[in-house]
mmCIF file of C-alpha atoms and ligand atoms in Angstrom:
data_model
loop_
_atom_site.group_PDB
_atom_site.id
_atom_site.type_symbol
_atom_site.label_atom_id
_atom_site.label_comp_id
_atom_site.label_asym_id
_atom_site.label_seq_id
_atom_site.Cartn_x
_atom_site.Cartn_y
_atom_site.Cartn_z
ATOM 1 C CA MET A 22 29.138 16.404 -2.883
ATOM 2 C CA THR A 23 32.111 16.012 -4.428
ATOM 3 C CA ASP A 24 33.403 17.027 -8.266
ATOM 4 C CA GLU A 25 33.623 13.090 -9.192
ATOM 5 C CA SER A 26 29.676 12.136 -7.384
ATOM 6 C CA ARG A 27 28.567 15.211 -9.080
ATOM 7 C CA ASP A 28 29.943 14.132 -12.772
ATOM 8 C CA LYS A 29 28.596 10.393 -12.010
ATOM 9 C CA ALA A 30 25.151 11.689 -11.414
ATOM 10 C CA ALA A 31 25.075 13.837 -14.136
ATOM 11 C CA ALA A 32 25.783 10.860 -16.408
ATOM 12 C CA MET A 33 23.401 8.431 -15.163
ATOM 13 C CA LYS A 34 20.829 11.653 -15.466
ATOM 14 C CA ARG A 35 22.284 11.789 -18.907
ATOM 15 C CA ARG A 36 21.575 8.197 -19.652
ATOM 16 C CA ALA A 37 17.845 8.681 -18.522
ATOM 17 C CA ALA A 38 17.151 11.981 -19.977
ATOM 18 C CA ARG A 39 18.079 10.431 -23.791
ATOM 19 C CA GLN A 40 15.932 7.208 -22.909
ATOM 20 C CA ALA A 41 13.256 9.623 -22.430
ATOM 21 C CA ALA A 42 13.732 11.559 -25.502
ATOM 22 C CA SER A 43 13.451 8.560 -27.580
ATOM 23 C CA LEU A 44 9.715 7.957 -26.593
ATOM 24 C CA VAL A 45 8.724 11.033 -28.427
ATOM 25 C CA GLN A 46 6.999 10.530 -31.741
ATOM 26 C CA ASP A 47 6.526 12.853 -34.395
ATOM 27 C CA GLY A 48 2.991 15.168 -33.687
ATOM 28 C CA MET A 49 3.383 14.982 -30.028
ATOM 29 C CA ILE A 50 2.411 17.135 -27.507
ATOM 30 C CA VAL A 51 4.750 17.382 -25.121
ATOM 31 C CA GLY A 52 4.747 18.261 -21.422
ATOM 32 C CA LEU A 53 8.725 19.694 -20.418
ATOM 33 C CA GLY A 54 10.076 19.246 -16.661
ATOM 34 C CA THR A 55 11.877 21.332 -14.875
ATOM 35 C CA GLY A 56 15.569 20.667 -12.888
ATOM 36 C CA SER A 57 18.909 19.629 -14.186
ATOM 37 C CA THR A 58 17.423 16.532 -15.662
ATOM 38 C CA ALA A 59 14.924 17.786 -17.269
ATOM 39 C CA ARG A 60 17.419 20.230 -19.033
ATOM 40 C CA LEU A 61 19.233 17.276 -19.870
ATOM 41 C CA PHE A 62 16.223 15.793 -21.945
ATOM 42 C CA VAL A 63 15.323 19.155 -23.286
ATOM 43 C CA GLU A 64 18.536 19.412 -24.892
ATOM 44 C CA ALA A 65 18.291 15.769 -26.325
ATOM 45 C CA LEU A 66 14.914 16.354 -27.295
ATOM 46 C CA ALA A 67 16.214 19.951 -29.064
ATOM 47 C CA GLU A 68 18.719 17.509 -31.096
ATOM 48 C CA ARG A 69 16.027 15.390 -32.470
ATOM 49 C CA VAL A 70 13.969 18.213 -33.425
ATOM 50 C CA ASP A 71 16.646 19.954 -35.170
ATOM 51 C CA GLN A 72 16.995 16.625 -37.259
ATOM 52 C CA GLY A 73 13.131 16.974 -38.190
ATOM 53 C CA LEU A 74 11.278 15.445 -35.576
ATOM 54 C CA HIS A 75 7.778 17.837 -35.218
ATOM 55 C CA ILE A 76 6.056 18.293 -31.697
ATOM 56 C CA LEU A 77 4.548 21.175 -29.340
ATOM 57 C CA ALA A 78 5.557 21.642 -25.919
ATOM 58 C CA VAL A 79 4.399 22.845 -22.910
ATOM 59 C CA ALA A 80 7.169 24.209 -20.211
ATOM 60 C CA THR A 81 6.532 23.975 -16.440
ATOM 61 C CA SER A 82 8.671 26.738 -15.568
ATOM 62 C CA GLU A 83 10.203 30.024 -17.233
ATOM 63 C CA ALA A 84 13.650 28.682 -17.303
ATOM 64 C CA THR A 85 12.517 25.302 -19.230
ATOM 65 C CA ALA A 86 10.470 27.655 -21.433
ATOM 66 C CA THR A 87 13.630 29.861 -22.203
ATOM 67 C CA GLN A 88 15.631 26.941 -22.510
ATOM 68 C CA ALA A 89 13.506 25.147 -24.880
ATOM 69 C CA SER A 90 12.799 27.980 -27.110
ATOM 70 C CA ALA A 91 16.371 29.068 -27.351
ATOM 71 C CA SER A 92 16.932 25.561 -28.762
ATOM 72 C CA GLY A 93 14.323 25.702 -31.234
ATOM 73 C CA ILE A 94 11.369 23.826 -29.191
ATOM 74 C CA PRO A 95 8.241 25.233 -30.386
ATOM 75 C CA LEU A 96 6.114 26.299 -27.362
ATOM 76 C CA THR A 97 2.477 26.109 -26.784
ATOM 77 C CA THR A 98 0.303 26.113 -23.594
ATOM 78 C CA LEU A 99 -2.388 24.175 -21.734
ATOM 79 C CA ASP A 100 -5.053 26.596 -22.835
ATOM 80 C CA THR A 101 -4.557 25.535 -26.352
ATOM 81 C CA TYR A 102 -4.023 21.685 -25.705
ATOM 82 C CA PRO A 103 -5.298 20.639 -22.228
ATOM 83 C CA LYS A 104 -4.596 17.085 -23.046
ATOM 84 C CA LEU A 105 -0.688 16.190 -23.309
ATOM 85 C CA ASP A 106 0.555 13.142 -25.258
ATOM 86 C CA LEU A 107 3.727 12.694 -22.404
ATOM 87 C CA VAL A 108 5.062 14.236 -19.755
ATOM 88 C CA VAL A 109 8.663 13.720 -18.902
ATOM 89 C CA ASP A 110 10.046 15.297 -15.649
ATOM 90 C CA GLY A 111 12.665 14.646 -13.262
ATOM 91 C CA ALA A 112 11.998 14.205 -9.145
ATOM 92 C CA ASP A 113 13.776 14.304 -5.811
ATOM 93 C CA GLU A 114 12.711 11.100 -4.717
ATOM 94 C CA VAL A 115 10.980 7.959 -5.867
ATOM 95 C CA ASP A 116 9.293 5.253 -3.452
ATOM 96 C CA PRO A 117 8.621 1.692 -4.922
ATOM 97 C CA GLU A 118 5.093 2.284 -6.001
ATOM 98 C CA LEU A 119 6.224 5.656 -8.323
ATOM 99 C CA ASN A 120 4.832 8.074 -5.428
ATOM 100 C CA LEU A 121 7.277 11.225 -5.865
ATOM 101 C CA ILE A 122 8.628 13.587 -4.250
ATOM 102 C CA LYS A 123 9.266 17.001 -6.692
ATOM 103 C CA GLY A 124 9.750 20.714 -6.026
ATOM 104 C CA LEU A 125 13.470 20.992 -4.916
ATOM 105 C CA GLY A 126 13.701 22.476 -8.256
ATOM 106 C CA GLY A 127 10.915 25.132 -7.132
ATOM 107 C CA ALA A 128 8.416 24.252 -9.656
ATOM 108 C CA LEU A 129 5.941 21.813 -8.257
ATOM 109 C CA LEU A 130 3.081 23.690 -9.020
ATOM 110 C CA ARG A 131 3.384 23.839 -12.462
ATOM 111 C CA GLU A 132 4.907 20.489 -12.670
ATOM 112 C CA LYS A 133 1.475 19.164 -11.304
ATOM 113 C CA ILE A 134 -0.542 20.790 -13.576
ATOM 114 C CA VAL A 135 1.009 19.531 -16.603
ATOM 115 C CA ALA A 136 1.665 16.143 -14.886
ATOM 116 C CA SER A 137 -2.220 15.886 -14.544
ATOM 117 C CA ALA A 138 -2.856 16.901 -17.988
ATOM 118 C CA THR A 139 -1.385 13.220 -19.309
ATOM 119 C CA ASP A 140 -1.965 9.899 -18.679
ATOM 120 C CA LEU A 141 1.767 9.379 -19.390
ATOM 121 C CA LEU A 142 4.135 11.219 -16.885
ATOM 122 C CA VAL A 143 7.500 9.499 -17.646
ATOM 123 C CA ILE A 144 10.051 10.723 -14.500
ATOM 124 C CA MET A 145 13.666 10.352 -15.157
ATOM 125 C CA VAL A 146 16.172 10.146 -12.158
ATOM 126 C CA ASP A 147 19.462 8.710 -11.244
ATOM 127 C CA GLU A 148 19.478 5.926 -8.833
ATOM 128 C CA SER A 149 20.192 8.349 -5.587
ATOM 129 C CA LYS A 150 16.616 9.283 -5.825
ATOM 130 C CA LEU A 151 15.076 5.548 -5.483
ATOM 131 C CA VAL A 152 14.022 5.549 -1.433
ATOM 132 C CA ALA A 153 11.782 2.747 0.349
ATOM 133 C CA ARG A 154 9.730 5.461 1.770
ATOM 134 C CA LEU A 155 9.086 9.080 0.695
ATOM 135 C CA GLY A 156 11.269 11.719 3.055
ATOM 136 C CA GLU A 157 14.078 9.727 4.012
ATOM 137 C CA HIS A 158 16.189 12.319 2.165
ATOM 138 C CA VAL A 159 14.245 15.350 1.487
ATOM 139 C CA PRO A 160 11.318 17.455 2.627
ATOM 140 C CA VAL A 161 8.243 17.754 1.205
ATOM 141 C CA PRO A 162 7.859 21.173 -0.774
ATOM 142 C CA VAL A 163 5.100 22.991 0.228
ATOM 143 C CA GLU A 164 4.054 25.697 -1.952
ATOM 144 C CA VAL A 165 2.132 28.788 -0.036
ATOM 145 C CA GLU A 166 0.546 32.175 -0.680
ATOM 146 C CA GLN A 167 3.087 34.756 0.364
ATOM 147 C CA PHE A 168 0.318 36.608 2.299
ATOM 148 C CA GLY A 169 0.199 35.454 5.752
ATOM 149 C CA TRP A 170 2.646 32.374 5.200
ATOM 150 C CA THR A 171 3.732 32.640 8.836
ATOM 151 C CA LEU A 172 0.321 31.304 9.747
ATOM 152 C CA THR A 173 -0.096 28.977 7.365
ATOM 153 C CA ALA A 174 3.504 27.407 8.372
ATOM 154 C CA GLU A 175 2.084 27.178 11.891
ATOM 155 C CA THR A 176 -0.903 25.443 10.646
ATOM 156 C CA LEU A 177 1.424 23.367 8.961
ATOM 157 C CA ARG A 178 3.195 22.288 12.467
ATOM 158 C CA THR A 179 -0.226 20.881 13.554
ATOM 159 C CA LEU A 180 0.314 18.114 11.018
ATOM 160 C CA GLY A 181 3.387 16.929 12.295
ATOM 161 C CA ALA A 182 5.557 18.759 9.934
ATOM 162 C CA VAL A 183 8.506 21.412 10.538
ATOM 163 C CA PRO A 184 8.368 23.800 8.126
ATOM 164 C CA VAL A 185 11.379 25.782 6.523
ATOM 165 C CA ARG A 186 10.783 29.023 4.667
ATOM 166 C CA ARG A 187 13.024 28.327 1.276
ATOM 167 C CA THR A 188 15.955 31.417 0.949
ATOM 168 C CA ILE A 189 18.063 31.778 -2.104
ATOM 169 C CA ALA A 190 20.533 33.892 -0.410
ATOM 170 C CA ALA A 191 20.925 35.007 3.279
ATOM 171 C CA GLU A 192 17.850 35.922 4.452
ATOM 172 C CA ASP A 193 15.764 36.825 0.605
ATOM 173 C CA PRO A 194 13.328 34.178 0.116
ATOM 174 C CA PHE A 195 13.115 32.185 -2.926
ATOM 175 C CA VAL A 196 9.648 32.926 -4.940
ATOM 176 C CA THR A 197 8.058 30.998 -7.457
ATOM 177 C CA ASP A 198 7.276 31.541 -10.624
ATOM 178 C CA GLY A 199 3.374 31.891 -9.700
ATOM 179 C CA GLY A 200 4.682 34.545 -6.800
ATOM 180 C CA HIS A 201 4.784 32.341 -4.208
ATOM 181 C CA PHE A 202 7.023 31.175 -1.262
ATOM 182 C CA ILE A 203 8.218 27.622 -0.557
ATOM 183 C CA LEU A 204 8.195 26.142 2.783
ATOM 184 C CA ASP A 205 10.116 22.744 3.362
ATOM 185 C CA CYS A 206 8.438 20.676 5.042
ATOM 186 C CA ARG A 207 10.196 17.668 7.455
ATOM 187 C CA PHE A 208 7.478 15.548 9.054
ATOM 188 C CA GLU A 209 7.724 13.544 12.410
ATOM 189 C CA PRO A 210 8.632 10.180 11.221
ATOM 190 C CA VAL A 211 5.205 8.695 12.524
ATOM 191 C CA VAL A 212 3.287 10.701 9.641
ATOM 192 C CA ASP A 213 2.570 8.777 6.569
ATOM 193 C CA LEU A 214 3.386 10.925 3.642
ATOM 194 C CA ARG A 215 1.296 8.704 1.485
ATOM 195 C CA GLN A 216 -1.651 10.235 3.333
ATOM 196 C CA ILE A 217 -0.962 13.446 4.498
ATOM 197 C CA GLY A 218 -1.095 15.084 0.970
ATOM 198 C CA PRO A 219 -5.117 16.283 1.196
ATOM 199 C CA LEU A 220 -4.616 17.261 4.559
ATOM 200 C CA ILE A 221 -1.943 19.832 3.546
ATOM 201 C CA LYS A 222 -3.956 20.626 0.818
ATOM 202 C CA ALA A 223 -6.782 21.678 2.685
ATOM 203 C CA ILE A 224 -4.708 24.313 4.670
ATOM 204 C CA THR A 225 -5.954 27.945 3.417
ATOM 205 C CA GLY A 226 -2.872 29.613 2.262
ATOM 206 C CA VAL A 227 -1.438 26.611 1.083
ATOM 207 C CA VAL A 228 -1.181 26.613 -3.252
ATOM 208 C CA GLU A 229 -0.040 22.999 -3.803
ATOM 209 C CA HIS A 230 2.515 20.202 -2.357
ATOM 210 C CA GLY A 231 5.576 18.436 -4.058
ATOM 211 C CA LEU A 232 3.831 14.787 -3.023
ATOM 212 C CA PHE A 233 2.781 13.250 -6.627
ATOM 213 C CA LEU A 234 1.069 10.036 -5.735
ATOM 214 C CA ARG A 235 0.241 7.904 -8.267
ATOM 215 C CA MET A 236 0.686 9.908 -10.877
ATOM 216 C CA ALA A 237 3.952 8.748 -12.484
ATOM 217 C CA SER A 238 3.419 5.692 -15.075
ATOM 218 C CA THR A 239 7.030 5.311 -15.505
ATOM 219 C CA VAL A 240 10.076 5.958 -13.938
ATOM 220 C CA MET A 241 14.001 5.887 -15.756
ATOM 221 C CA VAL A 242 16.719 4.914 -13.523
ATOM 222 C CA GLY A 243 20.102 6.004 -14.829
ATOM 223 C CA THR A 244 22.369 3.757 -12.883
ATOM 224 C CA PRO A 245 26.748 3.546 -13.182
ATOM 225 C CA ASP A 246 26.244 0.461 -15.885
ATOM 226 C CA GLY A 247 23.064 1.198 -17.708
ATOM 227 C CA LEU A 248 19.705 1.963 -17.377
ATOM 228 C CA GLY A 249 16.693 0.623 -15.393
ATOM 229 C CA THR A 250 12.725 1.007 -15.812
ATOM 230 C CA MET A 251 10.069 0.857 -13.311
ATOM 231 C CA ARG A 252 6.460 0.866 -14.579
ATOM 232 C CA ARG A 253 3.333 0.953 -12.230
ATOM 233 C CA ALA A 254 1.212 -1.116 -11.971
ATOM 234 C CA THR A 255 -2.278 -0.949 -13.162
ATOM 235 C CA GLU A 256 -4.769 -0.229 -10.949
ATOM 236 C CA PRO A 257 -7.637 -2.816 -10.552
HETATM 237 C C1 LIG B 303 11.662 20.877 -9.426
HETATM 238 C C2 LIG B 303 11.432 19.210 -9.329
HETATM 239 C C3 LIG B 303 12.311 18.630 -10.039
HETATM 240 O O1 LIG B 303 12.159 17.828 -11.340
HETATM 241 C C4 LIG B 303 13.270 17.864 -9.331
HETATM 242 O O2 LIG B 303 13.663 19.026 -8.169
HETATM 243 C C5 LIG B 303 14.521 16.879 -9.449
HETATM 244 O O3 LIG B 303 15.878 18.166 -10.062
HETATM 245 P P1 LIG B 303 17.334 17.561 -10.682
HETATM 246 O O4 LIG B 303 16.567 16.752 -11.872
HETATM 247 O O5 LIG B 303 17.671 18.755 -10.660
HETATM 248 O O6 LIG B 303 17.484 16.539 -9.570
HETATM 249 O O7 LIG B 303 10.465 18.487 -9.046
HETATM 250 O O8 LIG B 303 10.842 21.535 -8.921
#
């Protein structure tokens, strides 16, 4: 990615993040996502808190918790508030039905736990994240227990996955906040990612996967000219 396209993507993400921050109302308990877009959202929300907005927030990662508390957003836990008014997060891919791939930022487990605690999951993306079919651009991150991870990877292969353990530098494995590895899984094109989630989850050793299906209520899409909004059709 060139500096210019990175700046353009950042401007689109900022647009979506500011719009999402405007949805937060006094008294809400808000889930805070993880990643560069979530970071911009936390910045925008912190400005509103500074101006007198009263909220409590639950963070989906240590990184977000550090940013939020350093910028004056009071934190709480899901154990104290198991139901959240609103959760705002980024995503790596969004399909036309608002199904998502998440987890390139490494926080998918806590993100999914927090997302499952609300009826209002708002996702912010720049338009490059929109795809016709999940898996077009990015692999599905699968969070796995460290113990026996090669066996877990082999079992994932039987589902048509090509798992690659995520590393941070050279051969150092990336380790999640929960102490797990991430296997980034590309799947054979015949595999429908909208169907595969339960099969991935059923593998012993898998902790969680980054397919967030039928969870997002709204997606705010930053574009070069403004902002678009996608809403999930209500199910019969
Ligand atoms: C972290 C995530 C992020 O929300 C996702 O990777 C998008 O990140 P960014 O906003 O930096 O593009 O799922 O686990």
